[in-house]
Amino acid sequence: MDRHAPVPRHVAVVMDGNGRWARQRYMPRFFGHKAGVDALVRAIDLFADRGVEYLTVFAFSSENWKRPADEVSGLMGLVLVAVSKYLGRIAAKGVRIRIIGDRDTMAERLQEAWSLAERSTAHNTRITLTVAFNYGGRWDVVQACRRALADGIDAEGLDEHALGRYTMLGDLPDPDLFIRTGGEMRISNFLLWQVAYAELYFTETLWPDFGAPDIDAALAAYAGRDRRFGGIPPMLAATSSG
Ligand code: FPP
């Protein structure tokens, strides 16, 4: 890797392909989700080592409730197991954990597990891992509008900046790089507001296999992109002002 290449401050990841990874091994989907948690634990460290400050991952979407009941309850149980198994290790590595999503419709035990993860890592500064759980991008925009209205912001006072502050992650820089594993080329209702200017990167690699070579390939692709944020390249800007 080029040591001087620009590194994204904030990376957002749709961790797709756990089910197919398990099927390739003639195993149940849950086996893939378990391997997905291990892949996440490895990825946090790898991204942090490369200088990424914020990593935001889609762990359970508002739409995932439509999956078979046993898979949904398996995923919920996996969170409880993952928190008890990995929290100490993740905390010791300087990772701060935050959760975004609709907490009100989550089981109480799950809310408690996530709160514990947040409280016990609140002082960490190496990298912030935000786990989107029971999250949807449209839900996020709606909850932002509701909270802005509840705060007395009226139509005049509502602009992009004001509403942005009420979205989940309103206190963080927007994601610079959006990665989706597993071969699908969709955003799937993840961080719709926040990825407005993110560079998009799609890979066929299934999430449980996503390791250092994939991370370096994604970061190299990012470093090669020309980010304009809706403007024009500097070379053209220099010639168009006269
Ligand atoms: C998509 O793969 C993956 C998910 C819906 C779950 C992702 C969750 C994890 C990796 C675990 C996160 C857990 C914690 C504790 C943060 P898929 O099932 O859609 O795979 P497929 O497309 O191959 O069927």
Short mmCIF file of C-alpha atoms and ligand atoms in Angstrom, two decimals:
data_model
loop_
_atom_site.label_atom_id
_atom_site.label_comp_id
_atom_site.label_asym_id
_atom_site.label_seq_id
_atom_site.Cartn_x
_atom_site.Cartn_y
_atom_site.Cartn_z
CA MET A 1 0.00 0.00 0.00
CA ASP A 2 1.12 3.57 -0.73
CA ARG A 3 1.71 5.13 2.69
CA HIS A 4 0.68 8.56 1.37
CA ALA A 5 -2.58 7.44 -0.30
CA PRO A 6 -5.70 9.16 1.09
CA VAL A 7 -7.43 6.97 3.67
CA PRO A 8 -11.19 7.28 4.18
CA ARG A 9 -12.01 8.60 7.65
CA HIS A 10 -15.34 6.79 7.68
CA VAL A 11 -16.16 3.46 6.04
CA ALA A 12 -19.67 1.98 5.89
CA VAL A 13 -20.09 -1.74 5.18
CA VAL A 14 -23.01 -3.96 4.13
CA MET A 15 -21.79 -7.36 5.32
CA ASP A 16 -23.53 -9.57 2.78
CA GLY A 17 -23.02 -13.22 1.84
CA ASN A 18 -23.07 -15.09 5.15
CA GLY A 19 -25.88 -17.39 4.00
CA ARG A 20 -24.16 -18.32 0.73
CA TRP A 21 -20.86 -18.86 2.54
CA ALA A 22 -22.59 -21.37 4.83
CA ARG A 23 -24.43 -23.05 1.95
CA GLN A 24 -21.14 -23.59 0.10
CA ARG A 25 -20.10 -25.62 3.15
CA TYR A 26 -23.44 -27.53 3.41
CA MET A 27 -24.05 -25.79 6.71
CA PRO A 28 -27.09 -23.86 8.06
CA ARG A 29 -27.22 -20.08 7.50
CA PHE A 30 -26.58 -19.46 11.19
CA PHE A 31 -23.11 -20.97 10.74
CA GLY A 32 -22.44 -18.22 8.20
CA HIS A 33 -23.63 -15.48 10.55
CA LYS A 34 -21.32 -16.81 13.27
CA ALA A 35 -18.40 -16.71 10.84
CA GLY A 36 -19.62 -13.20 9.95
CA VAL A 37 -19.12 -12.04 13.52
CA ASP A 38 -15.56 -13.40 13.50
CA ALA A 39 -14.91 -11.60 10.21
CA LEU A 40 -16.22 -8.37 11.73
CA VAL A 41 -13.96 -8.66 14.77
CA ARG A 42 -10.95 -9.11 12.44
CA ALA A 43 -12.05 -6.30 10.11
CA ILE A 44 -12.36 -3.72 12.92
CA ASP A 45 -8.70 -4.18 13.77
CA LEU A 46 -7.56 -4.17 10.14
CA PHE A 47 -9.44 -0.96 9.33
CA ALA A 48 -8.13 0.69 12.52
CA ASP A 49 -4.55 -0.32 11.64
CA ARG A 50 -4.94 1.41 8.28
CA GLY A 51 -6.07 4.67 9.87
CA VAL A 52 -9.85 4.48 9.42
CA GLU A 53 -11.47 6.38 12.31
CA TYR A 54 -15.10 5.33 11.93
CA LEU A 55 -16.47 1.98 10.78
CA THR A 56 -20.25 1.61 10.45
CA VAL A 57 -21.71 -1.82 9.70
CA PHE A 58 -25.20 -3.04 8.78
CA ALA A 59 -25.89 -5.94 11.14
CA PHE A 60 -29.70 -6.13 11.08
CA SER A 61 -31.99 -4.09 8.88
CA SER A 62 -35.59 -3.07 9.48
CA GLU A 63 -36.38 -5.44 6.57
CA ASN A 64 -34.53 -8.43 8.09
CA TRP A 65 -37.62 -9.14 10.25
CA LYS A 66 -39.07 -10.73 7.10
CA ARG A 67 -36.58 -13.62 7.34
CA PRO A 68 -37.68 -16.97 8.80
CA ALA A 69 -38.36 -16.70 12.55
CA ASP A 70 -35.56 -19.11 13.46
CA GLU A 71 -32.99 -17.06 11.53
CA VAL A 72 -34.19 -13.82 13.17
CA SER A 73 -34.02 -15.30 16.66
CA GLY A 74 -30.65 -16.85 15.77
CA LEU A 75 -29.30 -13.42 14.83
CA MET A 76 -30.65 -11.88 18.04
CA GLY A 77 -29.09 -14.66 20.10
CA LEU A 78 -25.83 -14.20 18.22
CA VAL A 79 -25.64 -10.60 19.42
CA LEU A 80 -25.93 -11.71 23.04
CA VAL A 81 -23.26 -14.38 22.55
CA ALA A 82 -21.00 -12.02 20.55
CA VAL A 83 -21.20 -9.30 23.19
CA SER A 84 -20.31 -11.69 26.00
CA LYS A 85 -17.59 -13.42 23.95
CA TYR A 86 -15.91 -10.47 22.28
CA LEU A 87 -16.69 -7.28 24.20
CA GLY A 88 -13.65 -7.54 26.48
CA ARG A 89 -11.30 -8.17 23.55
CA ILE A 90 -12.77 -5.38 21.41
CA ALA A 91 -12.71 -2.92 24.32
CA ALA A 92 -9.06 -3.77 25.07
CA LYS A 93 -8.18 -2.90 21.47
CA GLY A 94 -9.38 0.68 21.90
CA VAL A 95 -12.65 0.29 19.97
CA ARG A 96 -15.60 2.46 20.85
CA ILE A 97 -18.95 0.81 20.11
CA ARG A 98 -22.12 2.69 19.25
CA ILE A 99 -25.49 1.37 18.15
CA ILE A 100 -27.89 3.04 15.73
CA GLY A 101 -31.39 1.84 14.99
CA ASP A 102 -34.86 1.60 16.45
CA ARG A 103 -34.21 0.50 20.02
CA ASP A 104 -37.86 0.68 21.06
CA THR A 105 -38.82 -2.45 19.14
CA MET A 106 -35.81 -4.49 20.30
CA ALA A 107 -36.06 -7.12 23.02
CA GLU A 108 -35.03 -5.81 26.43
CA ARG A 109 -32.12 -8.24 26.78
CA LEU A 110 -30.77 -7.01 23.48
CA GLN A 111 -31.11 -3.36 24.49
CA GLU A 112 -29.19 -4.15 27.66
CA ALA A 113 -26.41 -5.96 25.78
CA TRP A 114 -25.94 -3.04 23.38
CA SER A 115 -26.04 -0.51 26.23
CA LEU A 116 -23.36 -2.48 28.05
CA ALA A 117 -21.21 -2.48 24.88
CA GLU A 118 -21.64 1.30 24.55
CA ARG A 119 -21.00 2.10 28.20
CA SER A 120 -17.95 -0.08 28.58
CA THR A 121 -16.22 1.32 25.48
CA ALA A 122 -17.30 4.96 25.71
CA HIS A 123 -13.79 6.15 26.62
CA ASN A 124 -12.05 4.41 23.68
CA THR A 125 -10.63 6.50 20.85
CA ARG A 126 -8.73 4.23 18.39
CA ILE A 127 -11.72 3.58 16.12
CA THR A 128 -15.49 3.97 16.52
CA LEU A 129 -17.53 0.96 15.44
CA THR A 130 -21.16 1.84 14.85
CA VAL A 131 -23.45 -1.16 14.56
CA ALA A 132 -26.67 -0.48 12.66
CA PHE A 133 -29.20 -2.83 14.22
CA ASN A 134 -32.93 -2.72 13.51
CA TYR A 135 -31.94 0.16 11.25
CA GLY A 136 -33.25 1.48 7.93
CA GLY A 137 -32.17 4.58 6.03
CA ARG A 138 -35.73 5.77 5.50
CA TRP A 139 -36.55 5.17 9.15
CA ASP A 140 -33.53 7.32 9.99
CA VAL A 141 -34.75 10.28 7.91
CA VAL A 142 -38.24 9.99 9.42
CA GLN A 143 -36.94 9.84 13.00
CA ALA A 144 -34.75 12.88 12.25
CA CYS A 145 -37.77 14.88 11.03
CA ARG A 146 -39.79 13.86 14.07
CA ARG A 147 -37.06 14.85 16.50
CA ALA A 148 -36.49 18.16 14.71
CA LEU A 149 -40.22 18.96 14.91
CA ALA A 150 -40.31 17.95 18.58
CA ASP A 151 -37.46 20.41 19.18
CA GLY A 152 -39.60 23.18 17.71
CA ILE A 153 -37.73 23.54 14.42
CA ASP A 154 -40.17 24.94 11.85
CA ALA A 155 -40.22 24.83 8.04
CA GLU A 156 -38.09 27.99 7.83
CA GLY A 157 -35.44 26.61 10.15
CA LEU A 158 -35.29 23.20 8.51
CA ASP A 159 -32.42 22.93 6.06
CA GLU A 160 -29.97 20.14 5.18
CA HIS A 161 -27.58 21.10 7.90
CA ALA A 162 -30.28 21.29 10.60
CA LEU A 163 -31.92 18.00 9.63
CA GLY A 164 -28.58 16.26 9.17
CA ARG A 165 -27.77 16.84 12.82
CA TYR A 166 -30.84 14.82 13.82
CA THR A 167 -29.99 11.83 11.64
CA MET A 168 -28.19 8.91 13.22
CA LEU A 169 -24.44 9.64 12.93
CA GLY A 170 -25.28 13.38 12.78
CA ASP A 171 -22.22 14.01 14.94
CA LEU A 172 -19.81 12.08 12.68
CA PRO A 173 -18.32 12.92 9.28
CA ASP A 174 -20.31 11.28 6.45
CA PRO A 175 -18.97 7.94 5.18
CA ASP A 176 -16.28 8.46 2.54
CA LEU A 177 -16.38 4.86 1.36
CA PHE A 178 -19.34 2.46 1.16
CA ILE A 179 -18.43 -1.21 0.76
CA ARG A 180 -20.83 -4.05 0.00
CA THR A 181 -19.63 -7.65 -0.05
CA GLY A 182 -21.42 -10.62 -1.59
CA GLY A 183 -21.78 -9.40 -5.17
CA GLU A 184 -25.09 -7.47 -5.00
CA MET A 185 -24.93 -3.85 -6.17
CA ARG A 186 -27.52 -2.22 -3.96
CA ILE A 187 -27.57 0.18 -1.02
CA SER A 188 -30.52 -1.71 0.54
CA ASN A 189 -31.79 1.18 2.66
CA PHE A 190 -28.49 1.64 4.55
CA LEU A 191 -27.50 5.22 5.54
CA LEU A 192 -29.39 6.78 2.61
CA TRP A 193 -28.87 10.34 3.80
CA GLN A 194 -25.26 9.90 4.85
CA VAL A 195 -23.85 8.19 1.73
CA ALA A 196 -24.81 11.06 -0.58
CA TYR A 197 -21.17 11.57 -1.66
CA ALA A 198 -19.59 8.29 -0.57
CA GLU A 199 -17.50 6.34 -3.04
CA LEU A 200 -19.21 3.00 -3.71
CA TYR A 201 -17.23 -0.25 -3.78
CA PHE A 202 -18.73 -3.66 -4.49
CA THR A 203 -16.94 -6.98 -4.21
CA GLU A 204 -17.91 -10.57 -4.92
CA THR A 205 -16.12 -11.70 -1.74
CA LEU A 206 -18.60 -13.14 0.75
CA TRP A 207 -18.48 -11.37 4.10
CA PRO A 208 -16.95 -14.23 6.18
CA ASP A 209 -14.02 -14.28 3.72
CA PHE A 210 -13.52 -10.50 3.78
CA GLY A 211 -9.97 -10.03 5.08
CA ALA A 212 -6.84 -7.94 4.71
CA PRO A 213 -6.44 -8.38 0.91
CA ASP A 214 -10.06 -7.25 0.35
CA ILE A 215 -9.69 -4.29 2.70
CA ASP A 216 -6.51 -3.20 0.96
CA ALA A 217 -8.17 -3.58 -2.47
CA ALA A 218 -11.11 -1.43 -1.33
CA LEU A 219 -8.83 1.23 0.15
CA ALA A 220 -6.67 1.25 -3.00
CA ALA A 221 -9.79 1.70 -5.15
CA TYR A 222 -10.85 4.59 -2.90
CA ALA A 223 -7.42 6.20 -3.16
CA GLY A 224 -7.73 6.11 -6.95
CA ARG A 225 -11.10 7.87 -7.05
CA ASP A 226 -11.48 11.53 -7.98
CA ARG A 227 -13.82 12.99 -5.36
CA ARG A 228 -15.61 16.10 -6.56
CA PHE A 229 -18.66 16.41 -4.29
CA GLY A 230 -20.69 17.67 -7.26
CA GLY A 231 -18.02 20.16 -8.39
CA ILE A 232 -15.67 19.98 -11.36
CA PRO A 233 -12.07 18.75 -11.46
CA PRO A 234 -9.54 21.38 -10.20
CA MET A 235 -7.84 21.50 -13.63
CA LEU A 236 -11.09 22.53 -15.34
CA ALA A 237 -11.99 24.89 -12.49
CA ALA A 238 -8.73 26.78 -13.11
CA THR A 239 -9.60 27.33 -16.77
CA SER A 240 -13.34 28.03 -16.38
CA SER A 241 -13.11 31.07 -14.06
CA GLY A 242 -11.76 33.57 -16.59
C1 FPP B 1 -26.22 -10.74 5.24
O1 FPP B 1 -25.91 -12.03 4.78
C2 FPP B 1 -25.89 -10.63 6.65
C3 FPP B 1 -26.77 -10.32 7.63
C4 FPP B 1 -28.20 -10.08 7.44
C5 FPP B 1 -26.33 -10.25 9.01
C6 FPP B 1 -24.99 -9.62 9.19
C7 FPP B 1 -24.65 -9.82 10.59
C8 FPP B 1 -23.46 -10.18 11.06
C9 FPP B 1 -22.22 -10.35 10.25
C10 FPP B 1 -23.35 -10.40 12.49
C11 FPP B 1 -23.27 -9.07 13.18
C12 FPP B 1 -23.36 -9.31 14.61
C13 FPP B 1 -22.95 -8.45 15.53
C14 FPP B 1 -22.89 -8.88 16.92
C15 FPP B 1 -22.52 -7.07 15.19
P1 FPP B 1 -27.06 -12.87 4.16
O2 FPP B 1 -27.67 -13.70 5.24
O3 FPP B 1 -28.04 -11.98 3.46
O4 FPP B 1 -26.28 -13.75 3.15
P2 FPP B 1 -26.76 -14.26 1.73
O5 FPP B 1 -26.99 -13.03 0.89
O6 FPP B 1 -25.62 -15.08 1.26
O7 FPP B 1 -28.01 -15.07 1.96
#
